[in-house]
Amino acid sequence: MNLRRKRYEFGRPSRSSVVVSLSLFGFALASACEQSPEPAAEPMMAADPPAPPSPLTNPPHDPAARESAARADLKAARSLVATGDVEGAQAKLEAMKLELGDTQTYRRRGRRLAAELAVVGQQAPALTVDKWFRQAEVDLSASSPTVVVFFEQWCPHCRNEIPKLDELYAKHKAAGLQLVALTKMTKGSTVAQVQSLIEDVSYPVAKEDGALSRAFAVSGIPAAAVVKDGKIVWRGHPAALDDASVAGWLASSCPAGRPNRSDSGPRARVDPTHAITVPTRGRIVVNGPSTRLNRVHSVATDQSWPARFVISSSAGPWPRRRAWLERCPRSSGLADRESGIASRSERH
């Protein structure tokens, strides 16, 4: 009985052998299916070629084309700076960094311009110097604008700009413009060389240790900045400074509004021909007691002094006319940029 059971067990296939056999059969069947020829396909119309992938937002360019695009973006950013749109210029440079940040134009010039614009709106540092070549009181916290220039005597571009800045300073000094030039005296510069360069300029010049250069993000010379009310309001090349921009900063130095007699300067003379003579630049204040009118006349920045202006009124001559010159606090800047005289009247 036991012998028969052993023979039966020996002759019955095991479960594992059955699984292996089924696997081999499935593999053979699949191979046969792959080798069998497919039936001929029905004739069809020719299909359209696959659409090309959509172009990238910023397709890659060859190096020359990328440099050309970077130069165009840099020029556009500088144009925005020239018009006073600092935020627009910063946005342009940020886009340039993302798209063309690997170009030499951005690495050498775009990055530097972005650093210069980053200081606009920042608090100006205290004016600390090592040595004065030509000393004068300079107040960076004043409401009148202060031009801060960085130069070196060995720099040919600096030697070209220093005399031009003196012309700008002489023209707007009476209106409240301040200007100071700073040098670190690098590359073995001597005191005699610096004094020779500034011999004919009238604005203050001093030596600094480099802290001011870092605070104003100066990485190339000549460089310039404009400070008003203790804050940096402009940063760029001194060649970009002109009469129009300076007049604009001066115009905002004196707040518009009804004049305050306590801030009045020297009185202007009124003669029988209904004219007043103004001794210096400022705002003419005319008062007529009978009509209770108060008129403010802002004088043009290019007017020569003393100046004489005729005051007229549709009601005829103002009896017992009085006039005086109003000065703005800490400066004699103007509240109006228009040429000639701008007038305004108010009841009180």
Coordinates of C-alpha atoms in Angstrom, one line a residue:
M1 CA 0.0 0.0 0.0
N2 CA 2.8 2.4 0.9
L3 CA 4.7 1.4 -2.3
R4 CA 1.7 2.3 -4.5
R5 CA 1.3 5.7 -2.8
K6 CA 5.0 6.5 -3.4
R7 CA 4.8 5.5 -7.0
Y8 CA 1.7 7.6 -7.5
E9 CA 3.3 10.6 -5.8
F10 CA 6.4 10.2 -7.9
G11 CA 4.5 10.1 -11.1
R12 CA 2.2 13.2 -10.4
P13 CA 3.7 16.6 -11.6
S14 CA 4.4 19.1 -8.9
R15 CA 2.6 22.5 -8.7
S16 CA 5.8 24.5 -9.5
S17 CA 6.4 22.5 -12.7
V18 CA 2.9 23.3 -13.9
V19 CA 3.5 27.0 -13.4
V20 CA 6.8 26.9 -15.3
S21 CA 5.1 25.0 -18.2
L22 CA 2.4 27.5 -18.4
S23 CA 4.9 30.4 -18.5
L24 CA 6.9 28.8 -21.3
F25 CA 3.6 28.2 -23.3
G26 CA 2.6 31.9 -22.9
F27 CA 6.0 33.1 -24.0
A28 CA 5.9 30.9 -27.1
L29 CA 2.4 32.1 -27.9
A30 CA 3.5 35.8 -27.6
S31 CA 6.5 35.1 -29.9
A32 CA 4.3 33.6 -32.5
C33 CA 2.0 36.6 -32.4
E34 CA 4.8 39.0 -32.9
Q35 CA 6.2 37.1 -35.9
S36 CA 2.9 36.7 -37.6
P37 CA 2.4 39.3 -40.4
E38 CA -0.2 42.1 -39.8
P39 CA -3.0 42.4 -42.3
A40 CA -2.6 45.1 -44.9
A41 CA -3.9 48.5 -43.7
E42 CA -6.8 50.2 -45.4
P43 CA -5.6 53.0 -47.8
M44 CA -5.9 56.4 -45.9
M45 CA -5.3 60.0 -46.7
A46 CA -1.8 61.3 -45.9
A47 CA -1.7 62.6 -42.4
D48 CA -0.4 66.2 -41.6
P49 CA 3.1 66.3 -40.2
P50 CA 3.3 66.8 -36.5
A51 CA 3.2 70.4 -35.3
P52 CA 6.6 71.8 -34.2
P53 CA 6.9 72.5 -30.5
S54 CA 5.9 76.0 -29.5
P55 CA 8.8 78.4 -29.4
L56 CA 10.3 79.3 -26.0
T57 CA 9.5 82.7 -24.4
N58 CA 13.1 83.7 -24.7
P59 CA 14.7 81.6 -27.5
P60 CA 18.4 81.2 -27.3
H61 CA 20.5 83.5 -29.6
D62 CA 24.0 83.3 -30.8
P63 CA 26.5 85.3 -28.6
A64 CA 26.7 88.3 -30.9
A65 CA 22.9 88.6 -31.0
R66 CA 22.7 88.3 -27.2
E67 CA 25.3 91.1 -26.7
S68 CA 23.4 93.3 -29.2
A69 CA 20.2 92.8 -27.3
A70 CA 21.9 93.5 -24.0
R71 CA 23.3 96.8 -25.3
A72 CA 19.9 97.8 -26.5
D73 CA 18.4 97.0 -23.0
L74 CA 21.2 98.9 -21.3
K75 CA 20.6 101.9 -23.5
A76 CA 16.9 101.9 -22.7
A77 CA 17.6 101.7 -19.0
R78 CA 19.9 104.6 -19.1
S79 CA 17.3 106.6 -21.1
L80 CA 14.8 105.9 -18.3
V81 CA 17.3 107.1 -15.7
A82 CA 17.8 110.3 -17.7
T83 CA 14.0 111.0 -17.6
G84 CA 13.9 110.4 -13.9
D85 CA 12.1 107.0 -14.1
V86 CA 14.4 105.1 -11.7
E87 CA 11.8 102.4 -11.0
G88 CA 11.3 101.8 -14.7
A89 CA 15.1 101.5 -15.2
Q90 CA 15.4 99.1 -12.3
A91 CA 12.6 96.9 -13.8
K92 CA 14.4 97.0 -17.2
L93 CA 17.7 95.9 -15.6
E94 CA 16.0 93.1 -13.7
A95 CA 14.5 91.7 -16.9
M96 CA 17.9 92.1 -18.5
K97 CA 19.5 90.1 -15.7
L98 CA 17.0 87.2 -16.1
E99 CA 17.2 87.0 -19.9
L100 CA 20.7 88.2 -20.7
G101 CA 22.5 88.0 -17.4
D102 CA 25.3 85.9 -18.9
T103 CA 26.4 88.5 -21.4
Q104 CA 29.5 90.6 -20.9
T105 CA 27.4 93.8 -21.4
Y106 CA 25.3 93.0 -18.3
R107 CA 28.2 91.7 -16.2
R108 CA 30.4 94.7 -16.9
R109 CA 27.9 97.6 -17.2
G110 CA 24.3 96.4 -16.4
R111 CA 25.2 95.1 -13.0
R112 CA 27.1 98.3 -12.1
L113 CA 24.1 100.5 -13.2
A114 CA 21.8 98.3 -11.1
A115 CA 24.0 98.8 -8.1
E116 CA 24.1 102.6 -8.6
L117 CA 20.3 102.8 -8.8
A118 CA 19.9 100.7 -5.7
V119 CA 21.1 103.6 -3.6
V120 CA 18.5 106.0 -4.8
G121 CA 16.1 106.7 -2.0
Q122 CA 18.6 105.6 0.7
Q123 CA 19.7 107.9 3.5
A124 CA 22.9 109.7 2.6
P125 CA 25.9 109.1 5.0
A126 CA 27.5 111.9 7.0
L127 CA 30.0 113.9 5.1
T128 CA 33.3 112.8 6.8
V129 CA 36.6 113.7 5.1
D130 CA 40.3 113.2 5.8
K131 CA 41.5 116.5 4.3
W132 CA 40.0 119.6 2.7
F133 CA 41.7 121.1 -0.4
R134 CA 39.0 123.8 -0.6
Q135 CA 36.8 123.9 2.5
A136 CA 33.2 125.2 2.7
E137 CA 30.1 124.3 4.7
V138 CA 28.2 121.5 3.0
D139 CA 25.0 120.2 4.6
L140 CA 23.7 117.0 3.1
S141 CA 20.5 117.3 5.2
A142 CA 19.6 120.6 3.5
S143 CA 16.4 120.9 1.5
S144 CA 18.5 122.4 -1.3
P145 CA 20.2 119.9 -3.6
T146 CA 23.8 118.9 -3.1
V147 CA 25.8 117.4 -5.9
V148 CA 28.5 114.9 -4.7
V149 CA 31.2 114.1 -7.3
F150 CA 33.8 111.4 -7.1
F151 CA 37.0 111.8 -9.1
E152 CA 40.7 111.1 -9.4
Q153 CA 43.3 113.4 -10.8
W154 CA 44.8 110.7 -13.1
C155 CA 41.4 110.0 -14.8
P156 CA 41.1 111.8 -18.2
H157 CA 37.3 111.9 -18.0
C158 CA 37.4 113.4 -14.5
R159 CA 39.8 116.1 -15.8
N160 CA 37.2 116.9 -18.4
E161 CA 34.2 117.1 -16.1
I162 CA 35.7 119.0 -13.2
P163 CA 35.8 122.4 -15.1
K164 CA 32.3 121.8 -16.5
L165 CA 30.9 121.2 -13.0
D166 CA 32.3 124.6 -11.9
E167 CA 30.2 126.3 -14.6
L168 CA 27.1 124.5 -13.4
Y169 CA 27.9 125.4 -9.8
A170 CA 28.5 129.1 -10.6
K171 CA 25.2 129.3 -12.5
H172 CA 23.0 127.8 -9.7
K173 CA 24.9 128.6 -6.5
A174 CA 22.8 131.7 -5.7
A175 CA 19.7 129.6 -6.0
G176 CA 20.9 127.2 -3.3
L177 CA 22.9 124.5 -5.1
Q178 CA 25.7 122.9 -3.2
L179 CA 28.5 120.9 -4.8
V180 CA 31.4 119.0 -3.3
A181 CA 34.0 116.9 -5.0
L182 CA 35.7 113.9 -3.3
T183 CA 38.9 112.0 -4.2
K184 CA 40.6 109.0 -2.6
M185 CA 44.0 110.0 -4.1
T186 CA 44.7 106.6 -5.6
K187 CA 47.5 105.4 -7.9
G188 CA 50.1 107.5 -6.1
S189 CA 48.3 110.8 -6.6
T190 CA 49.9 113.7 -4.7
V191 CA 48.5 116.8 -3.1
A192 CA 50.2 119.0 -5.6
Q193 CA 48.6 117.1 -8.5
V194 CA 45.1 117.4 -7.0
Q195 CA 45.6 121.1 -6.3
S196 CA 46.8 121.7 -9.8
L197 CA 43.6 120.1 -11.2
I198 CA 41.2 122.1 -8.9
E199 CA 43.1 125.4 -9.2
D200 CA 40.3 127.1 -11.1
V201 CA 37.2 125.6 -9.5
S202 CA 35.2 127.4 -6.9
Y203 CA 33.4 124.5 -5.2
P204 CA 34.7 122.6 -2.1
V205 CA 37.0 119.6 -2.7
A206 CA 38.1 117.1 -0.1
K207 CA 39.9 113.7 0.3
E208 CA 37.9 110.8 1.6
D209 CA 39.0 107.3 2.8
G210 CA 36.6 105.3 0.5
A211 CA 33.7 105.0 2.9
L212 CA 31.6 107.6 1.0
S213 CA 32.5 105.9 -2.3
R214 CA 31.1 102.6 -1.0
A215 CA 28.0 104.3 0.5
F216 CA 27.2 105.8 -2.9
A217 CA 28.0 102.5 -4.8
V218 CA 30.9 104.1 -6.8
S219 CA 32.7 101.5 -8.9
G220 CA 33.9 103.7 -11.7
I221 CA 34.9 107.4 -12.0
P222 CA 33.8 110.0 -12.6
A223 CA 30.6 109.4 -10.6
A224 CA 28.0 111.8 -9.2
A225 CA 25.0 111.7 -6.9
V226 CA 22.4 114.3 -5.8
V227 CA 21.3 114.5 -2.2
K228 CA 18.2 116.4 -1.0
D229 CA 16.8 116.4 2.5
G230 CA 19.4 113.9 3.6
K231 CA 18.4 111.3 0.9
I232 CA 20.0 110.3 -2.3
V233 CA 17.6 111.3 -5.1
W234 CA 19.9 110.7 -8.2
R235 CA 22.9 108.7 -9.1
G236 CA 24.8 108.6 -12.4
H237 CA 27.5 110.2 -14.5
P238 CA 28.3 113.9 -13.9
A239 CA 28.0 114.5 -17.6
A240 CA 24.3 113.8 -17.3
L241 CA 23.8 116.8 -15.0
D242 CA 22.4 119.8 -16.8
D243 CA 20.6 123.1 -16.1
A244 CA 17.1 121.6 -16.5
S245 CA 17.7 118.8 -13.9
V246 CA 19.3 121.1 -11.4
A247 CA 16.5 123.7 -11.8
G248 CA 14.0 120.9 -11.1
W249 CA 15.7 119.9 -7.9
L250 CA 15.9 123.6 -6.9
A251 CA 12.3 124.2 -7.7
S252 CA 11.2 121.6 -5.2
S253 CA 13.5 123.1 -2.5
C254 CA 11.1 125.8 -1.5
P255 CA 7.5 124.6 -0.8
A256 CA 4.7 126.4 -2.5
G257 CA 2.0 128.1 -0.5
R258 CA 1.1 131.4 1.1
P259 CA 4.2 133.3 2.0
N260 CA 5.2 133.8 5.7
R261 CA 6.2 137.3 6.6
S262 CA 8.5 135.9 9.3
D263 CA 10.6 134.2 6.6
S264 CA 10.8 137.4 4.5
G265 CA 14.2 138.7 3.3
P266 CA 15.1 142.2 2.3
R267 CA 12.3 144.4 1.0
A268 CA 12.1 145.2 -2.6
R269 CA 11.8 148.9 -3.7
V270 CA 8.5 150.1 -5.3
D271 CA 8.7 153.2 -7.4
P272 CA 5.9 155.5 -8.7
T273 CA 5.9 153.7 -12.1
H274 CA 4.3 150.7 -10.5
A275 CA 7.5 148.7 -10.7
I276 CA 9.5 146.8 -8.1
T277 CA 13.3 146.2 -8.1
V278 CA 14.4 142.9 -6.7
P279 CA 17.9 142.8 -5.2
T280 CA 18.5 139.1 -5.6
R281 CA 16.9 135.8 -6.6
G282 CA 13.8 134.8 -4.6
R283 CA 10.0 135.1 -4.6
I284 CA 8.4 138.6 -4.9
V285 CA 5.6 139.1 -2.5
V286 CA 3.3 142.0 -3.3
N287 CA 0.5 143.1 -0.9
G288 CA -2.3 145.6 -1.5
P289 CA -4.1 146.5 1.7
S290 CA -7.2 148.0 0.0
T291 CA -8.0 144.9 -2.1
R292 CA -6.7 142.5 0.5
L293 CA -4.8 140.6 -2.2
N294 CA -1.6 138.8 -1.7
R295 CA 0.3 137.8 -4.8
V296 CA 3.5 135.8 -5.1
H297 CA 5.7 136.1 -8.2
S298 CA 8.4 133.5 -8.7
V299 CA 11.3 134.8 -10.6
A300 CA 13.1 132.8 -13.3
T301 CA 16.4 131.2 -12.5
D302 CA 18.1 132.8 -15.5
Q303 CA 17.1 136.3 -14.5
S304 CA 20.0 138.8 -13.9
W305 CA 20.1 140.8 -10.7
P306 CA 19.0 143.3 -9.6
A307 CA 15.7 142.9 -11.6
R308 CA 12.8 145.3 -12.2
F309 CA 9.2 144.1 -12.8
V310 CA 6.0 146.1 -13.4
I311 CA 3.1 145.0 -11.2
S312 CA -0.3 145.6 -12.9
S313 CA -3.8 145.0 -11.8
S314 CA -7.1 145.1 -13.7
A315 CA -8.5 147.4 -10.9
G316 CA -5.8 149.9 -11.5
P317 CA -2.8 150.9 -9.4
W318 CA -2.7 149.3 -6.0
P319 CA -2.7 152.0 -3.3
R320 CA 0.1 152.0 -0.7
R321 CA 1.6 149.0 -2.5
R322 CA 4.2 147.1 -0.6
A323 CA 6.7 144.4 -1.7
W324 CA 9.4 142.3 -0.2
L325 CA 11.6 139.4 -1.1
E326 CA 10.8 136.0 0.5
R327 CA 13.6 133.5 1.0
C328 CA 13.1 129.8 1.5
P329 CA 14.5 128.2 4.7
R330 CA 18.2 127.2 4.3
S331 CA 18.3 128.3 0.6
S332 CA 17.0 130.8 -1.8
G333 CA 15.6 128.2 -4.2
L334 CA 12.5 128.9 -6.2
A335 CA 9.1 127.4 -6.1
D336 CA 8.4 127.8 -9.8
R337 CA 10.5 126.6 -12.9
E338 CA 8.7 128.6 -15.5
S339 CA 10.5 131.5 -17.2
G340 CA 9.3 135.0 -16.5
I341 CA 6.9 135.5 -13.6
A342 CA 4.2 133.2 -12.4
S343 CA 1.5 134.8 -10.3
R344 CA -1.2 133.5 -8.0
S345 CA -3.7 135.4 -5.9
E346 CA -5.7 134.4 -2.9
R347 CA -8.4 135.9 -0.7
H348 CA -7.9 136.4 3.0

